[in-house]
């Protein structure tokens, strides 16, 4: 059984911290593979322009390793085409990178007929023998589910998208605090984060400390 860890190169507001964030992700990749003996699948977004450009420029039209998935649900019809390409000899310049992944997502709203298309790029240390295009597509999809769930809580409970914090380390600091405010109630058994925060706020001098295990 493969031990794995998946993650995304998350966008920073204004794309001002892209180079530093990429350096952090390189360190994470080395940590997972070298120290934890785990695996990674990292979704590369446009806030990492150089790595994103390299992935886009790969010879995807020549790739024969691909997987087609179709499904209907949540009021839409979606088709995904996952291609995987071995990059160990292509000079991608990312720690332990073995395969690059491109996923084309075609969506049609069954009510309005609106059509949308999205291209997602990712890198992984998993070789083609360890993970097929089908498996890589499954890993990426599970990651999107987690991200969408987290973003919904961030935006609805903490109004993250309306945040005006954009100087210095402000965005990173606020993101860390939001993660703490989300994960601490969830670890304590609160399935509804907003309700968990309200519960803690009723006794602000004791319950937050109890929640964090501070005596």
PDB file of C-alpha atoms in Angstrom:
ATOM      1  CA  UNK A   1       0.000   0.000   0.000  1.00  0.00           C
ATOM      2  CA  UNK A   2       1.303   3.430  -0.904  1.00  0.00           C
ATOM      3  CA  UNK A   3       1.604   6.049   1.786  1.00  0.00           C
ATOM      4  CA  UNK A   4       0.739   9.366   0.229  1.00  0.00           C
ATOM      5  CA  UNK A   5       0.153  13.020   0.928  1.00  0.00           C
ATOM      6  CA  UNK A   6      -1.477  15.348  -1.545  1.00  0.00           C
ATOM      7  CA  UNK A   7      -1.431  19.121  -1.617  1.00  0.00           C
ATOM      8  CA  UNK A   8      -1.896  22.177  -3.794  1.00  0.00           C
ATOM      9  CA  UNK A   9       0.269  25.161  -4.577  1.00  0.00           C
ATOM     10  CA  UNK A  10      -2.323  27.558  -3.223  1.00  0.00           C
ATOM     11  CA  UNK A  11      -2.756  31.027  -4.734  1.00  0.00           C
ATOM     12  CA  UNK A  12      -1.615  33.995  -2.652  1.00  0.00           C
ATOM     13  CA  UNK A  13      -3.547  37.238  -2.954  1.00  0.00           C
ATOM     14  CA  UNK A  14      -1.987  39.419  -5.593  1.00  0.00           C
ATOM     15  CA  UNK A  15       0.473  36.613  -6.496  1.00  0.00           C
ATOM     16  CA  UNK A  16       3.122  38.537  -4.585  1.00  0.00           C
ATOM     17  CA  UNK A  17       4.540  35.597  -2.659  1.00  0.00           C
ATOM     18  CA  UNK A  18       4.787  33.103  -5.530  1.00  0.00           C
ATOM     19  CA  UNK A  19       8.561  32.583  -5.494  1.00  0.00           C
ATOM     20  CA  UNK A  20       8.729  32.183  -1.710  1.00  0.00           C
ATOM     21  CA  UNK A  21       5.703  29.880  -1.741  1.00  0.00           C
ATOM     22  CA  UNK A  22       7.264  27.692  -4.425  1.00  0.00           C
ATOM     23  CA  UNK A  23      10.414  27.425  -2.300  1.00  0.00           C
ATOM     24  CA  UNK A  24       8.225  26.274   0.602  1.00  0.00           C
ATOM     25  CA  UNK A  25       6.530  23.658  -1.585  1.00  0.00           C
ATOM     26  CA  UNK A  26       9.906  22.332  -2.718  1.00  0.00           C
ATOM     27  CA  UNK A  27      10.835  21.892   0.930  1.00  0.00           C
ATOM     28  CA  UNK A  28       7.518  20.139   1.589  1.00  0.00           C
ATOM     29  CA  UNK A  29       8.116  17.753  -1.306  1.00  0.00           C
ATOM     30  CA  UNK A  30      11.573  16.854  -0.011  1.00  0.00           C
ATOM     31  CA  UNK A  31      10.229  16.429   3.520  1.00  0.00           C
ATOM     32  CA  UNK A  32       7.448  14.077   2.412  1.00  0.00           C
ATOM     33  CA  UNK A  33       9.635  11.875   0.241  1.00  0.00           C
ATOM     34  CA  UNK A  34      12.981  11.955   2.064  1.00  0.00           C
ATOM     35  CA  UNK A  35      11.868  11.989   5.692  1.00  0.00           C
ATOM     36  CA  UNK A  36       8.309  10.633   5.760  1.00  0.00           C
ATOM     37  CA  UNK A  37       8.793   8.131   2.935  1.00  0.00           C
ATOM     38  CA  UNK A  38       5.436   9.308   1.598  1.00  0.00           C
ATOM     39  CA  UNK A  39       4.265  10.490  -1.819  1.00  0.00           C
ATOM     40  CA  UNK A  40       2.855  13.759  -3.094  1.00  0.00           C
ATOM     41  CA  UNK A  41       0.539  15.063  -5.781  1.00  0.00           C
ATOM     42  CA  UNK A  42       0.778  18.848  -6.075  1.00  0.00           C
ATOM     43  CA  UNK A  43      -1.652  20.856  -8.168  1.00  0.00           C
ATOM     44  CA  UNK A  44       0.261  23.716  -9.799  1.00  0.00           C
ATOM     45  CA  UNK A  45      -1.715  26.906 -10.226  1.00  0.00           C
ATOM     46  CA  UNK A  46      -1.049  30.118 -12.131  1.00  0.00           C
ATOM     47  CA  UNK A  47       0.471  31.794  -9.073  1.00  0.00           C
ATOM     48  CA  UNK A  48       3.540  29.632  -9.795  1.00  0.00           C
ATOM     49  CA  UNK A  49       4.153  31.101 -13.275  1.00  0.00           C
ATOM     50  CA  UNK A  50       7.485  29.466 -14.155  1.00  0.00           C
ATOM     51  CA  UNK A  51       6.544  25.937 -13.095  1.00  0.00           C
ATOM     52  CA  UNK A  52       3.068  26.374 -14.574  1.00  0.00           C
ATOM     53  CA  UNK A  53       4.606  27.512 -17.888  1.00  0.00           C
ATOM     54  CA  UNK A  54       6.908  24.488 -17.985  1.00  0.00           C
ATOM     55  CA  UNK A  55       4.007  22.128 -17.418  1.00  0.00           C
ATOM     56  CA  UNK A  56       1.925  23.808 -20.109  1.00  0.00           C
ATOM     57  CA  UNK A  57       4.775  23.521 -22.623  1.00  0.00           C
ATOM     58  CA  UNK A  58       5.172  19.757 -22.249  1.00  0.00           C
ATOM     59  CA  UNK A  59       4.254  17.662 -25.341  1.00  0.00           C
ATOM     60  CA  UNK A  60       0.763  16.773 -24.151  1.00  0.00           C
ATOM     61  CA  UNK A  61      -0.566  16.072 -27.664  1.00  0.00           C
ATOM     62  CA  UNK A  62       1.835  13.161 -27.964  1.00  0.00           C
ATOM     63  CA  UNK A  63       0.799  11.564 -24.664  1.00  0.00           C
ATOM     64  CA  UNK A  64      -0.919   8.197 -25.041  1.00  0.00           C
ATOM     65  CA  UNK A  65      -1.365   7.462 -21.325  1.00  0.00           C
ATOM     66  CA  UNK A  66      -4.793   8.922 -20.688  1.00  0.00           C
ATOM     67  CA  UNK A  67      -8.065   8.286 -18.898  1.00  0.00           C
ATOM     68  CA  UNK A  68     -11.604   9.441 -19.729  1.00  0.00           C
ATOM     69  CA  UNK A  69     -14.222   9.827 -16.986  1.00  0.00           C
ATOM     70  CA  UNK A  70     -17.819  10.950 -17.382  1.00  0.00           C
ATOM     71  CA  UNK A  71     -20.406  11.582 -14.684  1.00  0.00           C
ATOM     72  CA  UNK A  72     -23.704  13.327 -14.086  1.00  0.00           C
ATOM     73  CA  UNK A  73     -24.589  14.895 -10.760  1.00  0.00           C
ATOM     74  CA  UNK A  74     -25.214  18.131  -8.867  1.00  0.00           C
ATOM     75  CA  UNK A  75     -27.140  19.473 -11.845  1.00  0.00           C
ATOM     76  CA  UNK A  76     -24.282  19.180 -14.305  1.00  0.00           C
ATOM     77  CA  UNK A  77     -22.631  16.802 -16.736  1.00  0.00           C
ATOM     78  CA  UNK A  78     -18.844  16.563 -16.507  1.00  0.00           C
ATOM     79  CA  UNK A  79     -16.169  14.927 -18.622  1.00  0.00           C
ATOM     80  CA  UNK A  80     -12.567  14.683 -17.450  1.00  0.00           C
ATOM     81  CA  UNK A  81      -9.580  13.684 -19.548  1.00  0.00           C
ATOM     82  CA  UNK A  82      -6.482  12.869 -17.497  1.00  0.00           C
ATOM     83  CA  UNK A  83      -3.095  12.614 -19.211  1.00  0.00           C
ATOM     84  CA  UNK A  84       0.130  11.601 -17.469  1.00  0.00           C
ATOM     85  CA  UNK A  85       3.672  12.086 -18.736  1.00  0.00           C
ATOM     86  CA  UNK A  86       6.955  10.815 -17.285  1.00  0.00           C
ATOM     87  CA  UNK A  87       9.218  13.823 -16.716  1.00  0.00           C
ATOM     88  CA  UNK A  88      12.311  12.371 -15.052  1.00  0.00           C
ATOM     89  CA  UNK A  89      14.411  13.225 -18.152  1.00  0.00           C
ATOM     90  CA  UNK A  90      12.662  16.469 -19.124  1.00  0.00           C
ATOM     91  CA  UNK A  91      14.387  18.839 -16.697  1.00  0.00           C
ATOM     92  CA  UNK A  92      11.260  19.920 -14.839  1.00  0.00           C
ATOM     93  CA  UNK A  93      13.415  21.013 -11.868  1.00  0.00           C
ATOM     94  CA  UNK A  94      11.181  19.990  -8.983  1.00  0.00           C
ATOM     95  CA  UNK A  95      12.214  17.620  -6.170  1.00  0.00           C
ATOM     96  CA  UNK A  96      11.502  13.960  -6.925  1.00  0.00           C
ATOM     97  CA  UNK A  97       9.104  14.816  -9.775  1.00  0.00           C
ATOM     98  CA  UNK A  98       8.387  11.634 -11.755  1.00  0.00           C
ATOM     99  CA  UNK A  99       5.181  12.430 -13.626  1.00  0.00           C
ATOM    100  CA  UNK A 100       3.336  15.519 -14.802  1.00  0.00           C
ATOM    101  CA  UNK A 101      -0.432  15.432 -15.037  1.00  0.00           C
ATOM    102  CA  UNK A 102      -2.891  17.424 -17.143  1.00  0.00           C
ATOM    103  CA  UNK A 103      -6.615  17.189 -16.486  1.00  0.00           C
ATOM    104  CA  UNK A 104      -9.145  18.751 -18.852  1.00  0.00           C
ATOM    105  CA  UNK A 105     -12.536  19.285 -17.221  1.00  0.00           C
ATOM    106  CA  UNK A 106     -15.560  19.927 -19.438  1.00  0.00           C
ATOM    107  CA  UNK A 107     -18.751  20.876 -17.612  1.00  0.00           C
ATOM    108  CA  UNK A 108     -22.264  21.489 -18.879  1.00  0.00           C
ATOM    109  CA  UNK A 109     -24.987  22.896 -16.650  1.00  0.00           C
ATOM    110  CA  UNK A 110     -28.030  20.705 -17.319  1.00  0.00           C
ATOM    111  CA  UNK A 111     -30.437  23.523 -16.482  1.00  0.00           C
ATOM    112  CA  UNK A 112     -28.957  26.452 -18.382  1.00  0.00           C
ATOM    113  CA  UNK A 113     -26.828  24.588 -20.906  1.00  0.00           C
ATOM    114  CA  UNK A 114     -23.822  26.710 -19.921  1.00  0.00           C
ATOM    115  CA  UNK A 115     -20.534  25.091 -20.917  1.00  0.00           C
ATOM    116  CA  UNK A 116     -17.205  25.604 -19.148  1.00  0.00           C
ATOM    117  CA  UNK A 117     -13.721  24.206 -19.586  1.00  0.00           C
ATOM    118  CA  UNK A 118     -10.821  24.080 -17.128  1.00  0.00           C
ATOM    119  CA  UNK A 119      -7.265  22.788 -17.462  1.00  0.00           C
ATOM    120  CA  UNK A 120      -5.498  21.592 -14.313  1.00  0.00           C
ATOM    121  CA  UNK A 121      -1.788  20.743 -14.072  1.00  0.00           C
ATOM    122  CA  UNK A 122      -0.108  18.704 -11.352  1.00  0.00           C
ATOM    123  CA  UNK A 123       3.170  16.981 -10.523  1.00  0.00           C
ATOM    124  CA  UNK A 124       3.842  13.860  -8.512  1.00  0.00           C
ATOM    125  CA  UNK A 125       6.723  11.709  -7.380  1.00  0.00           C
ATOM    126  CA  UNK A 126       4.690   8.603  -8.218  1.00  0.00           C
ATOM    127  CA  UNK A 127       6.028   6.783 -11.266  1.00  0.00           C
ATOM    128  CA  UNK A 128       3.851   5.429 -14.053  1.00  0.00           C
ATOM    129  CA  UNK A 129       4.188   1.961 -12.487  1.00  0.00           C
ATOM    130  CA  UNK A 130       2.886   3.260  -9.164  1.00  0.00           C
ATOM    131  CA  UNK A 131       0.031   5.441 -10.414  1.00  0.00           C
ATOM    132  CA  UNK A 132      -1.881   5.264 -13.687  1.00  0.00           C
ATOM    133  CA  UNK A 133      -3.758   8.237 -15.180  1.00  0.00           C
ATOM    134  CA  UNK A 134      -6.913   6.822 -13.625  1.00  0.00           C
ATOM    135  CA  UNK A 135      -5.346   6.759 -10.142  1.00  0.00           C
ATOM    136  CA  UNK A 136      -3.866  10.234 -10.534  1.00  0.00           C
ATOM    137  CA  UNK A 137      -7.255  11.585 -11.577  1.00  0.00           C
ATOM    138  CA  UNK A 138      -8.830  10.030  -8.493  1.00  0.00           C
ATOM    139  CA  UNK A 139      -6.206  11.600  -6.221  1.00  0.00           C
ATOM    140  CA  UNK A 140      -6.684  15.027  -7.783  1.00  0.00           C
ATOM    141  CA  UNK A 141     -10.452  14.772  -7.487  1.00  0.00           C
ATOM    142  CA  UNK A 142     -10.276  13.837  -3.790  1.00  0.00           C
ATOM    143  CA  UNK A 143      -8.030  16.845  -3.255  1.00  0.00           C
ATOM    144  CA  UNK A 144     -10.536  19.175  -4.970  1.00  0.00           C
ATOM    145  CA  UNK A 145     -13.265  17.882  -2.674  1.00  0.00           C
ATOM    146  CA  UNK A 146     -11.192  18.746   0.402  1.00  0.00           C
ATOM    147  CA  UNK A 147     -10.224  22.164  -0.986  1.00  0.00           C
ATOM    148  CA  UNK A 148     -13.796  23.050  -1.917  1.00  0.00           C
ATOM    149  CA  UNK A 149     -14.991  22.089   1.548  1.00  0.00           C
ATOM    150  CA  UNK A 150     -12.288  24.177   3.217  1.00  0.00           C
ATOM    151  CA  UNK A 151     -12.852  27.180   0.927  1.00  0.00           C
ATOM    152  CA  UNK A 152     -16.586  27.111   1.656  1.00  0.00           C
ATOM    153  CA  UNK A 153     -15.916  27.329   5.404  1.00  0.00           C
ATOM    154  CA  UNK A 154     -13.255  30.007   4.929  1.00  0.00           C
ATOM    155  CA  UNK A 155     -15.537  32.180   2.818  1.00  0.00           C
ATOM    156  CA  UNK A 156     -18.886  31.691   4.551  1.00  0.00           C
ATOM    157  CA  UNK A 157     -17.671  31.684   8.170  1.00  0.00           C
ATOM    158  CA  UNK A 158     -14.624  33.950   7.946  1.00  0.00           C
ATOM    159  CA  UNK A 159     -15.383  35.991   4.786  1.00  0.00           C
ATOM    160  CA  UNK A 160     -11.861  35.272   3.503  1.00  0.00           C
ATOM    161  CA  UNK A 161     -12.561  36.536  -0.010  1.00  0.00           C
ATOM    162  CA  UNK A 162     -13.548  39.928   1.422  1.00  0.00           C
ATOM    163  CA  UNK A 163     -10.379  40.221   3.512  1.00  0.00           C
ATOM    164  CA  UNK A 164      -8.358  43.386   2.887  1.00  0.00           C
ATOM    165  CA  UNK A 165      -5.183  42.062   4.498  1.00  0.00           C
ATOM    166  CA  UNK A 166      -2.593  42.342   1.721  1.00  0.00           C
ATOM    167  CA  UNK A 167       0.657  43.749   3.145  1.00  0.00           C
ATOM    168  CA  UNK A 168       3.766  42.046   4.474  1.00  0.00           C
ATOM    169  CA  UNK A 169       3.053  38.674   6.053  1.00  0.00           C
ATOM    170  CA  UNK A 170      -0.574  39.639   6.732  1.00  0.00           C
ATOM    171  CA  UNK A 171      -2.216  37.220   4.256  1.00  0.00           C
ATOM    172  CA  UNK A 172      -0.092  34.287   5.422  1.00  0.00           C
ATOM    173  CA  UNK A 173      -0.677  35.081   9.092  1.00  0.00           C
ATOM    174  CA  UNK A 174      -4.439  35.383   8.640  1.00  0.00           C
ATOM    175  CA  UNK A 175      -4.532  32.147   6.660  1.00  0.00           C
ATOM    176  CA  UNK A 176      -2.721  30.356   9.505  1.00  0.00           C
ATOM    177  CA  UNK A 177      -5.142  31.759  12.088  1.00  0.00           C
ATOM    178  CA  UNK A 178      -8.150  30.721   9.986  1.00  0.00           C
ATOM    179  CA  UNK A 179      -6.736  27.208   9.673  1.00  0.00           C
ATOM    180  CA  UNK A 180      -6.367  27.067  13.452  1.00  0.00           C
ATOM    181  CA  UNK A 181      -9.905  28.359  13.967  1.00  0.00           C
ATOM    182  CA  UNK A 182     -11.231  25.700  11.589  1.00  0.00           C
ATOM    183  CA  UNK A 183      -9.158  22.700  12.627  1.00  0.00           C
ATOM    184  CA  UNK A 184      -9.362  23.128  16.413  1.00  0.00           C
ATOM    185  CA  UNK A 185     -13.193  22.900  16.608  1.00  0.00           C
ATOM    186  CA  UNK A 186     -13.210  20.105  14.036  1.00  0.00           C
ATOM    187  CA  UNK A 187     -10.669  18.097  16.059  1.00  0.00           C
ATOM    188  CA  UNK A 188     -12.887  18.594  19.122  1.00  0.00           C
ATOM    189  CA  UNK A 189     -15.829  16.990  17.326  1.00  0.00           C
ATOM    190  CA  UNK A 190     -17.696  20.040  15.994  1.00  0.00           C
ATOM    191  CA  UNK A 191     -18.966  19.152  12.529  1.00  0.00           C
ATOM    192  CA  UNK A 192     -20.390  22.646  12.020  1.00  0.00           C
ATOM    193  CA  UNK A 193     -17.504  25.099  12.374  1.00  0.00           C
ATOM    194  CA  UNK A 194     -19.686  28.195  12.765  1.00  0.00           C
ATOM    195  CA  UNK A 195     -21.664  26.520  15.561  1.00  0.00           C
ATOM    196  CA  UNK A 196     -18.429  25.365  17.203  1.00  0.00           C
ATOM    197  CA  UNK A 197     -17.019  28.894  17.194  1.00  0.00           C
ATOM    198  CA  UNK A 198     -20.241  30.259  18.683  1.00  0.00           C
ATOM    199  CA  UNK A 199     -20.071  27.615  21.410  1.00  0.00           C
ATOM    200  CA  UNK A 200     -16.516  28.663  22.279  1.00  0.00           C
ATOM    201  CA  UNK A 201     -17.408  32.367  22.255  1.00  0.00           C
ATOM    202  CA  UNK A 202     -20.027  31.944  24.997  1.00  0.00           C
ATOM    203  CA  UNK A 203     -17.190  31.544  27.537  1.00  0.00           C
ATOM    204  CA  UNK A 204     -14.312  33.425  25.853  1.00  0.00           C
ATOM    205  CA  UNK A 205     -11.913  33.251  28.815  1.00  0.00           C
ATOM    206  CA  UNK A 206     -12.000  29.485  29.308  1.00  0.00           C
ATOM    207  CA  UNK A 207     -13.363  27.560  26.315  1.00  0.00           C
ATOM    208  CA  UNK A 208     -10.728  28.692  23.774  1.00  0.00           C
ATOM    209  CA  UNK A 209      -7.982  27.538  26.150  1.00  0.00           C
ATOM    210  CA  UNK A 210      -9.751  24.233  26.755  1.00  0.00           C
ATOM    211  CA  UNK A 211     -10.141  23.766  23.001  1.00  0.00           C
ATOM    212  CA  UNK A 212      -6.399  24.251  22.436  1.00  0.00           C
ATOM    213  CA  UNK A 213      -5.444  22.124  25.435  1.00  0.00           C
ATOM    214  CA  UNK A 214      -3.886  25.048  27.301  1.00  0.00           C
ATOM    215  CA  UNK A 215      -4.198  24.830  31.073  1.00  0.00           C
TER     216      UNK A 215
END
